[in-house]
Coordinates of C-alpha atoms and ligand atoms in Angstrom, one line a residue:
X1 CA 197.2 52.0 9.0
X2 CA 200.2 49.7 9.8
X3 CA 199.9 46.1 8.7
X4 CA 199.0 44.1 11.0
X5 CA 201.5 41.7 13.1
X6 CA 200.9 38.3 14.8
X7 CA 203.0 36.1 16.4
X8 CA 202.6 31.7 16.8
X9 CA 204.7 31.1 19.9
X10 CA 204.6 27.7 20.7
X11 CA 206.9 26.3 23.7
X12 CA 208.8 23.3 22.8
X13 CA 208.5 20.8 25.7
X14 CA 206.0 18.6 24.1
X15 CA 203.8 16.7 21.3
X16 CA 202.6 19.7 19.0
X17 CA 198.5 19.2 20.4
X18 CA 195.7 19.8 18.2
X19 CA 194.8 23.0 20.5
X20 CA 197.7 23.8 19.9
X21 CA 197.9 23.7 16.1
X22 CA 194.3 25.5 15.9
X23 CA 196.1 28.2 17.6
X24 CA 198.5 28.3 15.0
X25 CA 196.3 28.0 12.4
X26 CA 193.5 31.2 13.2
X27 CA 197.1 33.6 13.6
X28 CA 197.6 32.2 9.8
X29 CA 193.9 32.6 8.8
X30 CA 194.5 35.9 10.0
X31 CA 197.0 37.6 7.8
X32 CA 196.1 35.7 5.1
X33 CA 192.8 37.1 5.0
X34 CA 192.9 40.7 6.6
X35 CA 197.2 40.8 5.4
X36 CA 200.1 41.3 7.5
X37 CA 202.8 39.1 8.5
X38 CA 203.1 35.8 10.7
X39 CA 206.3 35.8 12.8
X40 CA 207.4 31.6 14.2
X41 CA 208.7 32.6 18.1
X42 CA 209.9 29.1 19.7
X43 CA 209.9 30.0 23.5
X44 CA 212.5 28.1 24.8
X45 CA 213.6 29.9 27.8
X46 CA 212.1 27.0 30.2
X47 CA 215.8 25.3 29.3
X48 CA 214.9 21.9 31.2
X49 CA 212.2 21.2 29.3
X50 CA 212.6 22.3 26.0
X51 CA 213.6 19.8 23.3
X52 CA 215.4 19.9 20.2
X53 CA 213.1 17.0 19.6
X54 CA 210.0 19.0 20.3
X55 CA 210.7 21.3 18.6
X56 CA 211.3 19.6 15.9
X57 CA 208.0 17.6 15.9
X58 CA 205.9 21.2 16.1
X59 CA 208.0 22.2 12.9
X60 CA 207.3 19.4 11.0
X61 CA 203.5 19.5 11.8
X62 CA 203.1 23.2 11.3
X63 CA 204.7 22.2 7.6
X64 CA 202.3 19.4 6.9
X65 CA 199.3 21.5 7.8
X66 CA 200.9 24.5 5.5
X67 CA 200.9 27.2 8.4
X68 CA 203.6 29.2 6.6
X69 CA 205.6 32.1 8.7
X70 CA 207.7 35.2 8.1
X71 CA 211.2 35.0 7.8
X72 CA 213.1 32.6 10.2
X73 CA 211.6 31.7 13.0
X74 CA 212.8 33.3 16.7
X75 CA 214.1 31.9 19.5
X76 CA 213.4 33.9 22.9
X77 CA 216.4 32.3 24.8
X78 CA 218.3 34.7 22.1
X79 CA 216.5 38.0 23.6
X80 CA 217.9 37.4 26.9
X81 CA 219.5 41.2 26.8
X82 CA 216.5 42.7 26.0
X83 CA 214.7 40.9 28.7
X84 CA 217.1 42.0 31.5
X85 CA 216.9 45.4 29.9
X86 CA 214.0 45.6 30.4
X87 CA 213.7 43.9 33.8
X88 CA 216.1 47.4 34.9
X89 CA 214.0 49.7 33.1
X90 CA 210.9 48.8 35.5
X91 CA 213.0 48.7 38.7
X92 CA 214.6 52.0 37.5
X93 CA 210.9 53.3 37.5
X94 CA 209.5 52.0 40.3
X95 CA 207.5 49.4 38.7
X96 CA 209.5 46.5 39.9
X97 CA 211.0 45.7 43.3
X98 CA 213.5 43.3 44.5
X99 CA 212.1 40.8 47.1
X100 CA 214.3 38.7 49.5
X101 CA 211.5 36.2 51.1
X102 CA 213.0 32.9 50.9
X103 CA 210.2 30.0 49.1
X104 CA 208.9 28.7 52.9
X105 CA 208.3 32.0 53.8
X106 CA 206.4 33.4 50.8
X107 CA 204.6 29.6 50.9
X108 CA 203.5 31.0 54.5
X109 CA 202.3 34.6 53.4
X110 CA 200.5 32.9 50.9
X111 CA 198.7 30.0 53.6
X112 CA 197.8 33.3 55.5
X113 CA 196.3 35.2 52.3
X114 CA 194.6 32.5 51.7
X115 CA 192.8 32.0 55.3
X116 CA 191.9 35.9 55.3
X117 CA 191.1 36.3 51.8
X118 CA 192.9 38.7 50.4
X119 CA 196.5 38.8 47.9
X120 CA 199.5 37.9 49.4
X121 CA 201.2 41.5 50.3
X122 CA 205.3 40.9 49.5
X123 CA 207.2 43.4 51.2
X124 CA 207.3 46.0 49.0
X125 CA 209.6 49.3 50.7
X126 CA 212.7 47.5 52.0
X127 CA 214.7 50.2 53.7
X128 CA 218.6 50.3 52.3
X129 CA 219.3 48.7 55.4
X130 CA 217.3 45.5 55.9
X131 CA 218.2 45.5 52.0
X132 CA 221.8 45.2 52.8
X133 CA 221.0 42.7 55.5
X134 CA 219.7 40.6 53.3
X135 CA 222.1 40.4 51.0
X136 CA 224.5 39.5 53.6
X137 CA 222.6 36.8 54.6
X138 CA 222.7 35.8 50.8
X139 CA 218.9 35.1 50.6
X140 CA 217.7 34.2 46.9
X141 CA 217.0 37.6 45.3
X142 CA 213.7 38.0 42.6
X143 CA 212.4 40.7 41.6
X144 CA 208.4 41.2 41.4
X145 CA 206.7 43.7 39.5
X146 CA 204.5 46.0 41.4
X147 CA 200.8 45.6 40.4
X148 CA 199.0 49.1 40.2
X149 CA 196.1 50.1 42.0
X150 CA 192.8 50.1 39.7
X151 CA 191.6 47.5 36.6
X152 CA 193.3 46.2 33.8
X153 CA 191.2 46.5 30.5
X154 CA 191.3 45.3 27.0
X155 CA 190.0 44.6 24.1
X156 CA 188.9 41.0 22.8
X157 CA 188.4 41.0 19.2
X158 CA 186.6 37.3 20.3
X159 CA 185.2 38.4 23.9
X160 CA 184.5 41.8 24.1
X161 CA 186.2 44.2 26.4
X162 CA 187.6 42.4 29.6
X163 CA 188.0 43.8 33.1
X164 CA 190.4 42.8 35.1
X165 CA 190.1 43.7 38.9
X166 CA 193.9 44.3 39.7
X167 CA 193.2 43.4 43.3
X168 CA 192.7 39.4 42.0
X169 CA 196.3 40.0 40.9
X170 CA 199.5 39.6 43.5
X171 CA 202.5 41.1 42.5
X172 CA 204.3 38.3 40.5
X173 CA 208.1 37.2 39.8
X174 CA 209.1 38.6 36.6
X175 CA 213.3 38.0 37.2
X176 CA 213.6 33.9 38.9
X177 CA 216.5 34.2 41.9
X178 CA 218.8 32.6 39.6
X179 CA 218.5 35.5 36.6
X180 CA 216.2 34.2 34.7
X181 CA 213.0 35.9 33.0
X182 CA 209.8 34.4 33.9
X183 CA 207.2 34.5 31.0
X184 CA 205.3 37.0 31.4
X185 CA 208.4 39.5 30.7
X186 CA 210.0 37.5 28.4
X187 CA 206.8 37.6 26.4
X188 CA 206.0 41.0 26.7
X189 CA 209.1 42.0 25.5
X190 CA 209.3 40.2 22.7
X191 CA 205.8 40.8 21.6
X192 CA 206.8 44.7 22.1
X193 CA 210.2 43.9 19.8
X194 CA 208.6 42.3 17.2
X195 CA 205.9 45.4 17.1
X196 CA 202.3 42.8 17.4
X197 CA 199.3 44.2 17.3
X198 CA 197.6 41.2 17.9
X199 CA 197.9 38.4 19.9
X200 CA 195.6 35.0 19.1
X201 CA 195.8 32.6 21.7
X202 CA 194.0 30.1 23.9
X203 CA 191.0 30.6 26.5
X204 CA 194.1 29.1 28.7
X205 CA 195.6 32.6 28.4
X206 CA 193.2 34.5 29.4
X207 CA 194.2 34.8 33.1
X208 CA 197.9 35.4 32.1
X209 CA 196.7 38.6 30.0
X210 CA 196.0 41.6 32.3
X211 CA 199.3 40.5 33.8
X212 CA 201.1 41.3 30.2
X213 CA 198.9 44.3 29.4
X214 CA 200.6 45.7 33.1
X215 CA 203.7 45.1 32.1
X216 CA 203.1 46.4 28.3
X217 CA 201.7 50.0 30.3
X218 CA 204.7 50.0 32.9
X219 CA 206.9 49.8 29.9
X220 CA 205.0 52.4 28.0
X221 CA 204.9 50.2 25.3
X222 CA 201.9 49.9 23.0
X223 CA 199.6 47.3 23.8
X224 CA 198.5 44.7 21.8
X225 CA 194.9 43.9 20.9
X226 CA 194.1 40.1 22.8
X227 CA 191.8 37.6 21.0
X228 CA 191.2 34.6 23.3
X229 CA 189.9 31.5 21.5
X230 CA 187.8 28.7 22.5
X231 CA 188.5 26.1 24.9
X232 CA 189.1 23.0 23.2
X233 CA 186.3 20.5 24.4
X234 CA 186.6 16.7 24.6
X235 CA 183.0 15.1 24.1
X236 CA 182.8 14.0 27.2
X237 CA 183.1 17.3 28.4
X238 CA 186.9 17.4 29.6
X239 CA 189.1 19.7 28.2
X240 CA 190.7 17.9 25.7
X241 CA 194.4 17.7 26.7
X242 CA 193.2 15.5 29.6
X243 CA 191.8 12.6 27.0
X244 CA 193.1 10.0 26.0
X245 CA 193.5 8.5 22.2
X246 CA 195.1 10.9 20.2
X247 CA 195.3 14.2 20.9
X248 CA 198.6 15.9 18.5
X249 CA 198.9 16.4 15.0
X250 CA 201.6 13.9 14.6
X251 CA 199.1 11.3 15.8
X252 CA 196.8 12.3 13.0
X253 CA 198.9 12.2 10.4
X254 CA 200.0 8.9 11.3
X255 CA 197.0 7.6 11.1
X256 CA 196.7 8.7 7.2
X257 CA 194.9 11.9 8.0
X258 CA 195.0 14.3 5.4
X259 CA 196.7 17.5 6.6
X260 CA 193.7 19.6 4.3
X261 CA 190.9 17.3 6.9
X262 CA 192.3 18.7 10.1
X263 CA 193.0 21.9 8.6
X264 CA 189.3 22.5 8.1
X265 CA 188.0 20.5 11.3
X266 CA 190.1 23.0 13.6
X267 CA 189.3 25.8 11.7
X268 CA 185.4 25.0 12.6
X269 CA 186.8 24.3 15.9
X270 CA 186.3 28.2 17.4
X271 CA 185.1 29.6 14.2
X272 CA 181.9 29.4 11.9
X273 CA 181.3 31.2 8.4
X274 CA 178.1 32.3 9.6
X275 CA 176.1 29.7 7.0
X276 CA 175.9 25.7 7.3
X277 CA 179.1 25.0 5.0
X278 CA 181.5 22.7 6.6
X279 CA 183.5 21.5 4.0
X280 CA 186.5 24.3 3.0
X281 CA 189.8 24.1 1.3
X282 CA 192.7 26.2 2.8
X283 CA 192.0 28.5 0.4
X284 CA 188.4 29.0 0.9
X285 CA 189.0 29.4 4.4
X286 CA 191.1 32.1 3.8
X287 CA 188.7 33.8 2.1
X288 CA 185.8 33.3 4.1
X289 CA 187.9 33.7 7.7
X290 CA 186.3 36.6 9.7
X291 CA 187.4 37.8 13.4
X292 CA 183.7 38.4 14.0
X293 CA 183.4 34.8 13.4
X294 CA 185.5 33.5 16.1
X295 CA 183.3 31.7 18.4
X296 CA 183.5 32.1 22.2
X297 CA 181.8 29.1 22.9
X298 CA 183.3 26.1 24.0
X299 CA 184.1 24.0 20.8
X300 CA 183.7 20.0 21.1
X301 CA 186.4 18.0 19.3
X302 CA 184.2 15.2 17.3
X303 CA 186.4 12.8 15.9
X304 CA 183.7 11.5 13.9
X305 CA 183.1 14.5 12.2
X306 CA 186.9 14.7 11.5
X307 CA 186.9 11.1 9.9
X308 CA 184.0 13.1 7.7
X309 CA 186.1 15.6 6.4
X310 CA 188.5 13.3 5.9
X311 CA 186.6 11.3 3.4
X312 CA 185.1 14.8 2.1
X313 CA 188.4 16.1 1.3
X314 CA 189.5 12.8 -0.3
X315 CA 186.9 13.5 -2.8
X316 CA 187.7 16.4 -3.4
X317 CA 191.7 14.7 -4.7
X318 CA 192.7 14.0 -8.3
X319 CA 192.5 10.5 -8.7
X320 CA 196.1 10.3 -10.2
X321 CA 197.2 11.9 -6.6
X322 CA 195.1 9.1 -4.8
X323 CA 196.4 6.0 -6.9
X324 CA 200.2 7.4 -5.7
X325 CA 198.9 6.7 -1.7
X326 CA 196.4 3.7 -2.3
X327 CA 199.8 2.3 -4.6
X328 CA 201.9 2.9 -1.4
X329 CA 199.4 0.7 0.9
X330 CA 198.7 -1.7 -1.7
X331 CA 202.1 -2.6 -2.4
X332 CA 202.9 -2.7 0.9
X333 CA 200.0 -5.2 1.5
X334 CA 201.4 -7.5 -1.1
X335 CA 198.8 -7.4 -3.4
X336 CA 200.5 -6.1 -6.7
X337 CA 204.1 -4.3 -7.5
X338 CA 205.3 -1.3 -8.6
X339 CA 205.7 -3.0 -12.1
X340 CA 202.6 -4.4 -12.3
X341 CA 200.8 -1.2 -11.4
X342 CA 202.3 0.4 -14.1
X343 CA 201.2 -1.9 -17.0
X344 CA 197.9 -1.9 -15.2
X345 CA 197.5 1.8 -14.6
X346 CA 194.7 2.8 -16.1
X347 CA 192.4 0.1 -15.2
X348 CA 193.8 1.0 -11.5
X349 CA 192.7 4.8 -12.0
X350 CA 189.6 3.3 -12.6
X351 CA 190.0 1.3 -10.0
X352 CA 190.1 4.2 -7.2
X353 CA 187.6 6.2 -8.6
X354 CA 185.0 3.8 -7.9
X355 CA 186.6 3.4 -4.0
X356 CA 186.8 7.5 -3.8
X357 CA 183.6 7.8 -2.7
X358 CA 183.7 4.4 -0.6
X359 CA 186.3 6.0 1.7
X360 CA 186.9 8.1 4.8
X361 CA 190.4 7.8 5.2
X362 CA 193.3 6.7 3.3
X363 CA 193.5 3.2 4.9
X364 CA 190.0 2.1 3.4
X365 CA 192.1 1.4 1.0
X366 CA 193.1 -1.8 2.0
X367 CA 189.2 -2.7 1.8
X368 CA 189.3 -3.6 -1.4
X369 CA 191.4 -6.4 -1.5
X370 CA 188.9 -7.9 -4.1
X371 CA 190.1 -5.6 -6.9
X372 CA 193.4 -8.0 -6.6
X373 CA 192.9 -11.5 -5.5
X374 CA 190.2 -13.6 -5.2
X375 CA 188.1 -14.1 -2.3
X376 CA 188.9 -16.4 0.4
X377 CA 186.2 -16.1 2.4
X378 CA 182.3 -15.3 1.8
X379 CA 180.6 -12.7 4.4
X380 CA 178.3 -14.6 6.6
X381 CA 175.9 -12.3 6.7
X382 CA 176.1 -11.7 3.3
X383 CA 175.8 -15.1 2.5
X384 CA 172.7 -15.5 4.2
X385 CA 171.1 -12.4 2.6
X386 CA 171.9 -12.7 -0.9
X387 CA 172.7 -16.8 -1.7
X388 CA 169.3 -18.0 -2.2
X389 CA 168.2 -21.5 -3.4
X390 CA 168.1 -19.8 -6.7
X391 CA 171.6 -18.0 -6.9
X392 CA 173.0 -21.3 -8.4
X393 CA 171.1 -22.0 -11.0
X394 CA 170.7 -18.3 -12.3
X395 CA 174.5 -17.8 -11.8
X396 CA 174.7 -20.0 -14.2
X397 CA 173.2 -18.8 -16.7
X398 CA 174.2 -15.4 -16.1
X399 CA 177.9 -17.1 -16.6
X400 CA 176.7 -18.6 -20.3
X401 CA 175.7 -14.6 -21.0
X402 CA 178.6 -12.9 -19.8
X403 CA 181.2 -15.8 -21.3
X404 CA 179.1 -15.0 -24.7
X405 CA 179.8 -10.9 -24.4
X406 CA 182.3 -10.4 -27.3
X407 CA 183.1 -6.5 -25.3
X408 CA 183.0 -7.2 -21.8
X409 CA 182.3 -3.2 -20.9
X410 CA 179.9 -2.2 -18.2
X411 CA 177.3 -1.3 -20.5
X412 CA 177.0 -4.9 -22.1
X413 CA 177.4 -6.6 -19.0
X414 CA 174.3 -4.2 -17.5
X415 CA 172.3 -5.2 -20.8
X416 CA 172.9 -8.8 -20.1
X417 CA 172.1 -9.1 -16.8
X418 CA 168.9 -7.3 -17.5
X419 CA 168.0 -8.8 -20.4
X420 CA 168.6 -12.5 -18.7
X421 CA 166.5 -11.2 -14.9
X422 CA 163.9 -9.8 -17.6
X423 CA 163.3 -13.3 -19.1
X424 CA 163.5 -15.0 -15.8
X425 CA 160.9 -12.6 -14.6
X426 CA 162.9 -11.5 -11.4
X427 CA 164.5 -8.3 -10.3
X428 CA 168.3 -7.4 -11.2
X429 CA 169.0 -7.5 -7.5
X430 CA 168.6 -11.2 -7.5
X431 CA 171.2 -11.2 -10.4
X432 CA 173.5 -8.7 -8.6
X433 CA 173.7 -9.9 -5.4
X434 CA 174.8 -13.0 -5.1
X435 CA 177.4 -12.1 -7.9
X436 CA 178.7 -9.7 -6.2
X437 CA 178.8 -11.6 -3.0
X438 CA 180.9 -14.3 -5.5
X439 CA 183.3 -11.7 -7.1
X440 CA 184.4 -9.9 -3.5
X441 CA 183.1 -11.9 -0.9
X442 CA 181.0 -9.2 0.5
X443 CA 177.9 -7.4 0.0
X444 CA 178.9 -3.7 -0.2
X445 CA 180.9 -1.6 -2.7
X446 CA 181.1 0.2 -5.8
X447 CA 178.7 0.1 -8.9
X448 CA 178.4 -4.1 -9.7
X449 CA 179.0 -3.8 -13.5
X450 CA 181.5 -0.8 -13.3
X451 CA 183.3 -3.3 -11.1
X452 CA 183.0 -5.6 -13.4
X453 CA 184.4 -3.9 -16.2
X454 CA 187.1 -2.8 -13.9
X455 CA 187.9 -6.6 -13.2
X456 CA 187.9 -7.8 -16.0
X457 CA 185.9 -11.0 -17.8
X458 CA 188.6 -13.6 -17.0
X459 CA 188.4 -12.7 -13.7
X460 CA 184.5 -12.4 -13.4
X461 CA 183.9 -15.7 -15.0
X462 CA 186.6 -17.5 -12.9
X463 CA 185.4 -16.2 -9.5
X464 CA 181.9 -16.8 -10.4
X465 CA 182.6 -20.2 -11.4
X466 CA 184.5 -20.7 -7.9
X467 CA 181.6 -19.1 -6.3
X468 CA 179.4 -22.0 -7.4
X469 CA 181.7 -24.4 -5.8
X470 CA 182.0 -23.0 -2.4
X471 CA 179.0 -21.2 -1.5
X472 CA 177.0 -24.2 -3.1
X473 CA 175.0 -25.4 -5.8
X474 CA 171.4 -25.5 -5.8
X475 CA 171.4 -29.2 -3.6
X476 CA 173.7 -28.0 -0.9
X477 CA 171.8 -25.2 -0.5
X478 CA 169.0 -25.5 2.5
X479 CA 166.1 -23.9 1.8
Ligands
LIG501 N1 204.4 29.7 24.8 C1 203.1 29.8 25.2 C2 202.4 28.5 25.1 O1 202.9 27.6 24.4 C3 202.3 30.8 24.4 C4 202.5 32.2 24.7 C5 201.6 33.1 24.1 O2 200.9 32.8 23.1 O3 201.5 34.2 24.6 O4 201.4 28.3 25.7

């Protein structure tokens, strides 16, 4: 058997959106996994509304979410020969006719179709003579293909067979007055060129179909298989281009997405590996991909199950890769320079792999603040929690102990601190706390004595020491 073809063919008037992209992304899924090849078709015949800018924003998105194609990619404006071809080839064979209404008439055939409930009948037969009338009278000239009798059927890979009663269908424009191919030609005949045998697209297409399969039969051109994915579902129900907040890839990924996090989330959009796994490189998608596990049910975009995957996927980094982005943010922030980073590298590796699992996207980065200056201010609520009319006085101590430590590693400063809330007969917690709360200023993070270690003693003792003074020694402290 032939390998098969696919084709991504996004128009480029617009944001690349996230529907959009998942689109893009099960045609690549596709050959990757079953083989084949993976053609890039920019349809840019709608001239008015096609950007170079566009375009170049759905280029740059497909590249950052590695959807690779075949060869260069092709531009349908440039088939405009092969579209008028075949625009004669159907009105040569009876399949397509030319139609003179002007736009208020066919408005009115339409208002009265409407009101009796049936297609709009265009005047199909014009004699030579009313032909040549109209010319004369220079009336805009289309021409409209000539829907067949009978049903239109195909094959879903997704759906199932479809049925398509051709009576629902009126015969549509395929050449605009002023020469130009609508869509639905210009499509067909460039799916035909580039030899698809399968076409993945939107539940937005699915309407748009039998009209294509007609024109693929009138043509005598072999049909493609059509696999019709999921509509794309806001939670609140809406479909999902109508939301608001961010809805196209280059949103995401200025937000500090990873490209592998929204890789995965729209794969799951519209497809399921048949078991409860959710977290999937691009590779193991590939592997796991199945047509018989495209979903036909609506999917429901859940950003907070993207901001999941996010984190997921940042665990799954090499920390060296995740120092390069925290660097970029930190040094931005002000907190340390390129310089000092490097003399302080691998006590900043250790650094981000105690926040790797602290994180959902790359900006948590800039949560940790603490691992760079001191604190300025002290967590109310923390404060309240964790600074009891105790915390001074056993601070101290735990100061004399940790001053005392000849190697100031995580391990010794564990045994101290045990060792000194052993002889005071309390738990560690009260130890840990409200040093924690002195060295960042806030109650939640990583590991306290990996921290610690990671600090550094000079910096432990000093901020505990400041701690004293501002939340309060044992007198300022109510009870
Ligand atoms: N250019 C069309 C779109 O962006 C897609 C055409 C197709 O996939 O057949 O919606």
């Amino acid at each position: 058997m032939s390998k098969p073809v696919l084709r991504f063919a996004p128009s480029p008037t617009g944001g690349f959106h996230v529907g959009n992209a998942r689109t893009a992304l099960f045609n690549f899924l596709y050959v990757r996994h079953y083989g084949g090849r993976l053609h890039l078709r920019i349809e840019d015949t709608d001239r008015d509304r096609s950007t170079e800018a566009a375009l170049k924003t759905i280029r740059e998105g497909l590249d950052w979410l590695g959807i690779a194609f075949h060869g260069q990619p092709i531009f349908q404006s440039q088939n405009a020969d092969a579209h008028r071809k075949a625009v004669d080839r159907l009105l040569e064979t009876g399949h397509a006719y030319y139609a003179y209404e002007t736009p208020e008439e066919v408005r009115a055939m339409q208002q009265q179709a409407q009101a009796e409930g049936r297609r709009v009948r265009y005047t199909r037969n014009l004699t030579p003579e009313r032909r040549a009338a109209f010319e004369a009278e220079g009336r805009p000239k289309t021409v409209r293909f000539r829907v067949p009798e009978g049903e239109t059927v195909w094959q879903d890979p997704i759906r199932g067979t479809q049925r398509w009663d051709n009576v629902e269908v009126e015969d549509f424009i395929i050449l605009r007055a002023d020469g130009s191919p609508i869509y639905h030609l210009a499509v067909v005949v460039d799916d035909c060129d580039l030899g698809v045998t399968l076409v993945i697209r939107g539940a937005e297409h699915l309407s748009n179909t039998p009209k294509q399969v007609m024109l693929f039969q009138a043509l005598g051109w072999a049909v493609p298989a059509y696999a019709h994915t999921t509509l794309l579902m806001g939670p609140d129900g809406r479909k999902l281009s109508k939301r608001l907040g961010a809805t196209t890839v280059t949103e995401y990924r200025n937000q500090g997405l990873l490209p592998e996090a929204l890789f995965n989330f729209l794969a799951l959009q519209g497809w399921s590996p048949g078991d409860d796994r959710e977290v999937f490189t691009r590779e193991e998608l590939v592997e796991a991909f199945t047509v018989e596990g495209m979903l036909s049910k609506n999917a429901v975009f859940d950003e907070r199950k993207l901001a999941w995957l996010n984190g997921e996927h940042l665990r799954l980094k090499p920390v060296s890769e995740l120092l390069r982005t925290a660097l970029n943010l930190w040094i931005d922030a002000g907190w340390i320079t390129a310089e000092e980073a490097e003399a302080r590298r691998s006590s900043l590796l250790r650094a981000v792999r105690l926040m790797q699992p602290r994180i959902r996207t790359a900006r948590d980065f800039l949560n940790f603040e603490y691992f760079f200056n001191d604190p300025e201010i002290y967590e109310e609520k923390a404060r309240k929690k964790h600074w009891k009319v105790d915390s001074p006085s056993r601070l101290e101590l735990l100061i004399d102990r940790l001053e005392a430590l000849p190697d100031f590693s995580e391990r010794e400063i564990e045994g101290a601190t045990r060792t000194l809330s052993g002889q005071l007969g309390i738990s560690t917690g009260k130890l840990i706390h409200p040093t924690r709360l002195a060295l960042s200023g806030t109650n939640t993070g990583p590991g306290l004595f990996e921290m610690m270690d990671v600090l550094g003693q000079e910096t432990c003792i000093r901020r505990m020491k400041t701690g004293l003074e501002r939340l309060g020694r044992k007198e300022t402290v109510a009870r």
